[in-house]
Short mmCIF file of N, CA and C in Angstrom, two decimals:
data_model
loop_
_atom_site.label_atom_id
_atom_site.label_comp_id
_atom_site.label_asym_id
_atom_site.label_seq_id
_atom_site.Cartn_x
_atom_site.Cartn_y
_atom_site.Cartn_z
N MET A 1 -11.71 -40.27 -112.20
CA MET A 1 -12.85 -40.31 -112.70
C MET A 1 -12.99 -39.93 -114.08
N TYR A 2 -13.71 -40.79 -114.87
CA TYR A 2 -14.10 -40.23 -115.95
C TYR A 2 -15.37 -39.41 -116.17
N VAL A 3 -15.17 -38.59 -117.15
CA VAL A 3 -16.01 -37.33 -117.41
C VAL A 3 -16.25 -37.05 -118.95
N SER A 4 -17.46 -36.39 -119.05
CA SER A 4 -17.84 -35.98 -120.35
C SER A 4 -18.32 -34.54 -120.09
N GLY A 5 -18.02 -33.62 -121.27
CA GLY A 5 -18.31 -32.31 -120.73
C GLY A 5 -18.05 -31.37 -122.31
N GLU A 6 -18.16 -30.31 -122.01
CA GLU A 6 -18.11 -29.24 -123.01
C GLU A 6 -16.90 -28.30 -122.60
N ILE A 7 -16.12 -27.88 -123.30
CA ILE A 7 -15.07 -26.64 -123.21
C ILE A 7 -15.26 -25.73 -124.31
N GLN A 8 -15.15 -24.45 -123.37
CA GLN A 8 -15.37 -23.04 -124.43
C GLN A 8 -14.37 -22.45 -123.85
N ILE A 9 -13.59 -21.94 -124.77
CA ILE A 9 -12.33 -20.87 -124.46
C ILE A 9 -12.89 -19.55 -125.24
N VAL A 10 -12.55 -18.55 -124.48
CA VAL A 10 -12.90 -16.96 -125.04
C VAL A 10 -12.12 -16.37 -124.77
N PRO A 11 -11.00 -16.13 -125.96
CA PRO A 11 -9.91 -14.84 -125.63
C PRO A 11 -10.61 -13.63 -125.45
N ILE A 12 -10.11 -12.63 -124.72
CA ILE A 12 -10.58 -11.47 -124.70
C ILE A 12 -9.50 -10.38 -124.82
N GLY A 13 -9.58 -9.42 -125.74
CA GLY A 13 -8.52 -8.53 -126.08
C GLY A 13 -8.66 -7.80 -127.39
N PRO A 14 -7.76 -7.03 -127.88
CA PRO A 14 -8.00 -6.09 -129.05
C PRO A 14 -8.50 -6.86 -130.27
N ASP A 15 -8.17 -8.12 -130.27
CA ASP A 15 -8.06 -8.85 -131.63
C ASP A 15 -9.78 -9.06 -131.81
N VAL A 16 -10.26 -9.00 -133.01
CA VAL A 16 -11.52 -9.34 -133.31
C VAL A 16 -11.62 -10.79 -133.75
N SER A 17 -10.73 -11.42 -134.41
CA SER A 17 -10.65 -12.86 -134.78
C SER A 17 -10.33 -13.87 -133.85
N PHE A 18 -10.74 -14.70 -133.33
CA PHE A 18 -10.48 -15.86 -132.31
C PHE A 18 -9.59 -16.86 -132.90
N THR A 19 -9.37 -17.07 -134.51
CA THR A 19 -8.92 -18.10 -135.34
C THR A 19 -7.74 -18.58 -134.78
N ARG A 20 -6.49 -17.52 -134.57
CA ARG A 20 -5.28 -18.02 -134.24
C ARG A 20 -5.20 -18.50 -132.97
N TYR A 21 -6.04 -18.15 -132.27
CA TYR A 21 -6.18 -18.74 -130.76
C TYR A 21 -6.68 -20.15 -130.34
N ILE A 22 -7.76 -20.33 -131.36
CA ILE A 22 -8.41 -21.58 -131.30
C ILE A 22 -7.79 -22.57 -132.24
N ALA A 23 -7.04 -22.07 -133.12
CA ALA A 23 -6.14 -23.01 -134.01
C ALA A 23 -5.26 -23.61 -132.96
N LYS A 24 -4.61 -22.90 -132.10
CA LYS A 24 -3.63 -23.39 -131.37
C LYS A 24 -4.28 -24.52 -130.26
N VAL A 25 -5.41 -23.84 -129.52
CA VAL A 25 -6.37 -24.84 -128.57
C VAL A 25 -6.66 -26.18 -129.35
N LYS A 26 -6.72 -25.99 -130.77
CA LYS A 26 -7.10 -27.51 -131.56
C LYS A 26 -5.84 -28.31 -131.44
N THR A 27 -4.92 -27.76 -131.72
CA THR A 27 -3.70 -28.78 -131.81
C THR A 27 -3.36 -29.30 -130.42
N ILE A 28 -3.63 -28.41 -129.23
CA ILE A 28 -3.52 -29.07 -128.02
C ILE A 28 -4.40 -30.20 -127.73
N LEU A 29 -5.69 -30.15 -128.08
CA LEU A 29 -6.92 -31.14 -127.92
C LEU A 29 -6.43 -32.34 -128.59
N ASP A 30 -6.04 -32.11 -129.94
CA ASP A 30 -5.57 -33.18 -130.74
C ASP A 30 -4.60 -34.00 -130.15
N ALA A 31 -3.19 -33.23 -129.78
CA ALA A 31 -2.36 -34.03 -129.00
C ALA A 31 -2.52 -34.73 -127.38
N SER A 32 -3.95 -34.00 -126.90
CA SER A 32 -3.95 -34.66 -125.26
C SER A 32 -4.33 -36.18 -125.66
N GLY A 33 -5.02 -36.79 -126.59
CA GLY A 33 -5.57 -37.89 -126.34
C GLY A 33 -6.91 -37.80 -125.74
N LEU A 34 -7.54 -36.90 -125.62
CA LEU A 34 -9.06 -36.94 -125.26
C LEU A 34 -9.90 -37.03 -126.40
N GLN A 35 -10.99 -37.87 -126.29
CA GLN A 35 -11.71 -37.78 -127.26
C GLN A 35 -12.63 -36.93 -127.64
N HIS A 36 -12.55 -35.91 -128.39
CA HIS A 36 -13.42 -34.77 -128.54
C HIS A 36 -13.85 -34.33 -129.88
N THR A 37 -14.65 -33.20 -130.09
CA THR A 37 -15.56 -33.20 -131.32
C THR A 37 -15.51 -31.41 -131.24
N MET A 38 -14.90 -30.65 -132.04
CA MET A 38 -15.26 -29.28 -131.63
C MET A 38 -16.24 -28.70 -132.73
N HIS A 39 -16.96 -27.84 -132.20
CA HIS A 39 -18.03 -27.21 -132.98
C HIS A 39 -18.08 -25.67 -132.66
N ASP A 40 -19.00 -25.14 -133.31
CA ASP A 40 -18.79 -23.51 -133.39
C ASP A 40 -18.83 -22.92 -132.10
N SER A 41 -19.23 -23.31 -131.20
CA SER A 41 -19.34 -22.51 -129.88
C SER A 41 -18.57 -23.48 -128.66
N GLY A 42 -17.84 -24.12 -129.20
CA GLY A 42 -16.81 -25.21 -128.44
C GLY A 42 -16.38 -26.38 -128.72
N THR A 43 -16.08 -27.18 -127.65
CA THR A 43 -15.48 -28.68 -127.97
C THR A 43 -16.16 -29.63 -127.05
N ASN A 44 -17.13 -30.72 -127.48
CA ASN A 44 -17.44 -31.97 -126.58
C ASN A 44 -16.16 -32.86 -126.47
N PHE A 45 -16.22 -33.47 -125.19
CA PHE A 45 -15.20 -34.21 -124.90
C PHE A 45 -15.52 -35.33 -124.00
N GLN A 46 -14.76 -36.38 -124.08
CA GLN A 46 -14.76 -37.40 -122.83
C GLN A 46 -13.22 -37.73 -122.53
N GLY A 47 -13.02 -38.19 -121.26
CA GLY A 47 -11.82 -38.35 -120.94
C GLY A 47 -11.36 -38.58 -119.25
N ASP A 48 -10.53 -38.44 -118.84
CA ASP A 48 -10.06 -38.80 -117.35
C ASP A 48 -10.21 -37.25 -116.84
N PHE A 49 -10.78 -37.15 -115.61
CA PHE A 49 -10.98 -35.69 -115.14
C PHE A 49 -9.71 -35.16 -114.94
N ALA A 50 -8.43 -35.57 -114.63
CA ALA A 50 -7.31 -35.06 -114.29
C ALA A 50 -6.79 -34.74 -115.79
N LEU A 51 -6.69 -35.57 -116.62
CA LEU A 51 -6.43 -34.91 -118.15
C LEU A 51 -7.18 -33.96 -118.41
N VAL A 52 -8.71 -33.62 -118.29
CA VAL A 52 -9.40 -32.53 -118.79
C VAL A 52 -8.84 -31.40 -118.18
N ALA A 53 -8.52 -31.61 -116.84
CA ALA A 53 -8.08 -30.46 -116.12
C ALA A 53 -6.81 -29.74 -116.82
N ARG A 54 -5.70 -30.67 -116.97
CA ARG A 54 -4.46 -30.29 -117.42
C ARG A 54 -4.73 -29.78 -118.64
N VAL A 55 -5.47 -30.22 -119.88
CA VAL A 55 -5.77 -29.84 -120.90
C VAL A 55 -6.52 -28.48 -120.88
N ALA A 56 -7.30 -28.27 -119.90
CA ALA A 56 -7.94 -27.00 -119.99
C ALA A 56 -7.13 -26.00 -119.53
N GLU A 57 -6.03 -26.20 -118.60
CA GLU A 57 -4.94 -25.26 -118.11
C GLU A 57 -4.10 -25.01 -119.65
N GLU A 58 -3.76 -25.99 -120.14
CA GLU A 58 -2.93 -25.54 -121.18
C GLU A 58 -3.43 -24.98 -122.27
N CYS A 59 -4.71 -25.07 -122.33
CA CYS A 59 -5.46 -24.10 -123.42
C CYS A 59 -5.58 -22.77 -123.23
N MET A 60 -6.23 -22.64 -122.06
CA MET A 60 -5.89 -21.07 -121.36
C MET A 60 -4.71 -20.63 -121.54
N GLN A 61 -3.85 -21.06 -120.96
CA GLN A 61 -2.23 -20.78 -121.08
C GLN A 61 -1.98 -20.49 -122.55
N SER A 62 -2.22 -21.03 -123.47
CA SER A 62 -1.87 -20.70 -124.84
C SER A 62 -2.36 -19.83 -125.50
N VAL A 63 -3.57 -19.51 -124.93
CA VAL A 63 -4.38 -17.91 -125.37
C VAL A 63 -3.50 -16.89 -125.06
N MET A 64 -3.52 -16.76 -123.62
CA MET A 64 -2.61 -15.90 -123.20
C MET A 64 -1.14 -15.71 -123.71
N ASP A 65 -0.55 -16.83 -123.91
CA ASP A 65 0.95 -17.01 -124.67
C ASP A 65 0.87 -16.25 -125.93
N ASN A 66 -0.35 -16.60 -126.49
CA ASN A 66 -0.45 -16.08 -128.07
C ASN A 66 -0.98 -14.70 -128.00
N GLY A 67 -1.09 -13.85 -127.05
CA GLY A 67 -1.20 -12.69 -127.04
C GLY A 67 -2.46 -12.01 -126.60
N ALA A 68 -3.32 -12.82 -126.11
CA ALA A 68 -4.50 -12.27 -125.27
C ALA A 68 -4.14 -12.03 -123.72
N PRO A 69 -4.72 -10.76 -123.46
CA PRO A 69 -4.41 -10.38 -122.28
C PRO A 69 -5.45 -11.17 -121.14
N ARG A 70 -6.72 -11.49 -121.45
CA ARG A 70 -7.43 -12.28 -120.66
C ARG A 70 -7.97 -13.43 -121.67
N VAL A 71 -8.67 -14.52 -120.61
CA VAL A 71 -8.94 -15.42 -121.32
C VAL A 71 -10.26 -16.13 -120.53
N LEU A 72 -11.53 -16.53 -121.00
CA LEU A 72 -12.40 -17.12 -119.89
C LEU A 72 -12.26 -18.48 -120.61
N CYS A 73 -12.84 -19.36 -119.78
CA CYS A 73 -13.12 -20.85 -119.83
C CYS A 73 -14.18 -21.33 -119.20
N TYR A 74 -15.02 -21.85 -120.06
CA TYR A 74 -16.40 -22.17 -119.56
C TYR A 74 -16.31 -23.78 -119.59
N LEU A 75 -16.23 -24.20 -118.65
CA LEU A 75 -16.19 -25.93 -118.41
C LEU A 75 -17.28 -26.55 -118.00
N LYS A 76 -18.04 -27.52 -118.69
CA LYS A 76 -19.13 -27.96 -118.19
C LYS A 76 -18.85 -29.57 -117.98
N LEU A 77 -18.77 -30.17 -116.82
CA LEU A 77 -18.65 -31.65 -116.71
C LEU A 77 -19.58 -32.41 -116.16
N GLY A 78 -19.45 -33.89 -116.65
CA GLY A 78 -20.74 -34.76 -116.12
C GLY A 78 -19.98 -36.24 -115.63
N ALA A 79 -20.24 -36.61 -114.83
CA ALA A 79 -19.81 -38.26 -114.51
C ALA A 79 -20.93 -38.86 -114.09
N ARG A 80 -20.82 -40.11 -114.50
CA ARG A 80 -22.18 -41.02 -113.96
C ARG A 80 -21.34 -42.71 -113.68
N THR A 81 -22.05 -43.24 -112.85
CA THR A 81 -21.76 -44.51 -112.44
C THR A 81 -22.45 -45.77 -112.91
N ASP A 82 -23.57 -44.92 -113.53
CA ASP A 82 -24.75 -46.24 -114.25
C ASP A 82 -24.31 -46.91 -115.67
N LYS A 83 -23.43 -46.07 -116.43
CA LYS A 83 -22.98 -46.49 -117.58
C LYS A 83 -21.45 -46.16 -117.69
N GLU A 84 -20.74 -46.88 -118.70
CA GLU A 84 -19.45 -46.56 -118.85
C GLU A 84 -19.78 -45.37 -120.19
N TYR A 85 -19.01 -44.37 -120.18
CA TYR A 85 -19.04 -43.57 -121.13
C TYR A 85 -18.48 -43.89 -122.69
N ALA A 86 -17.23 -44.51 -122.23
CA ALA A 86 -16.37 -44.86 -123.41
C ALA A 86 -17.16 -45.91 -124.08
N LYS A 87 -18.21 -46.84 -123.56
CA LYS A 87 -18.98 -47.52 -124.36
C LYS A 87 -20.32 -47.35 -124.93
N GLU A 88 -20.68 -45.85 -124.44
CA GLU A 88 -21.82 -45.03 -125.11
C GLU A 88 -21.49 -44.58 -126.40
N LEU A 89 -22.70 -44.75 -127.30
CA LEU A 89 -22.75 -44.04 -128.30
C LEU A 89 -22.87 -42.22 -128.12
N PRO A 90 -22.00 -41.48 -128.66
CA PRO A 90 -22.54 -40.25 -128.73
C PRO A 90 -23.85 -39.91 -128.81
N ALA A 91 -24.44 -38.83 -128.18
CA ALA A 91 -25.86 -38.65 -128.04
C ALA A 91 -26.29 -38.18 -129.24
N ALA A 92 -25.53 -37.56 -130.45
CA ALA A 92 -25.88 -37.28 -131.58
C ALA A 92 -25.92 -38.32 -132.53
N GLU A 93 -25.31 -39.40 -132.10
CA GLU A 93 -25.28 -40.56 -133.04
C GLU A 93 -26.44 -41.53 -132.53
N LYS A 94 -26.93 -41.34 -131.23
CA LYS A 94 -27.91 -42.18 -130.84
C LYS A 94 -29.23 -41.55 -131.20
N VAL A 95 -29.38 -39.91 -131.60
CA VAL A 95 -30.40 -39.47 -131.92
C VAL A 95 -30.75 -39.62 -133.39
N LYS A 96 -29.62 -39.85 -134.13
CA LYS A 96 -29.52 -40.24 -135.72
C LYS A 96 -30.08 -41.44 -135.70
N ASN A 97 -29.91 -42.61 -135.02
CA ASN A 97 -29.97 -43.76 -135.15
C ASN A 97 -31.49 -44.01 -134.91
N TYR A 98 -32.20 -43.52 -133.93
CA TYR A 98 -33.51 -43.22 -133.53
C TYR A 98 -34.20 -42.61 -134.57
N LEU A 99 -33.88 -41.77 -135.23
CA LEU A 99 -34.56 -41.22 -136.46
C LEU A 99 -34.42 -41.96 -137.58
N ASP A 100 -33.48 -42.70 -137.76
CA ASP A 100 -33.29 -43.44 -138.89
C ASP A 100 -34.38 -44.67 -138.77
N GLN A 101 -34.28 -45.41 -137.36
CA GLN A 101 -35.22 -46.46 -137.19
C GLN A 101 -36.91 -46.09 -137.14
N GLN A 102 -36.80 -44.64 -136.76
CA GLN A 102 -38.51 -43.99 -137.09
C GLN A 102 -38.89 -44.21 -138.27
N GLN A 103 -38.02 -43.79 -139.18
CA GLN A 103 -38.21 -43.74 -140.87
C GLN A 103 -38.34 -44.88 -141.31
N GLN A 104 -37.67 -46.10 -140.93
CA GLN A 104 -37.96 -47.36 -141.30
C GLN A 104 -39.22 -48.07 -140.93
N ASP A 105 -39.73 -47.47 -139.73
CA ASP A 105 -41.07 -47.88 -139.22
C ASP A 105 -42.09 -47.55 -139.73
N ARG A 106 -41.87 -46.45 -140.78
CA ARG A 106 -43.15 -45.80 -141.43
C ARG A 106 -43.54 -46.69 -142.69
#
């Protein structure tokens, strides 16, 4: 099943900075083959559900392997049958195109 969604990894422990944890998560996402876009509060993605599940597990494990005693993972998923995600423009691009068109129509 092809899904789209968002993942947020939250290391819990004595460190104040998440940088070293999230840097490793980024390398896992980059190597995974998932189409993804990282932002300040998580990462949006599209891909096969089984791959998403494996990547989420790898990300969580890497945070703990890197010294965090606990990790939270918030995972939001969506699937649909009326359209193919891979052929859809990302929502942000659709909104930009719409606004551009509105400007041209003025």
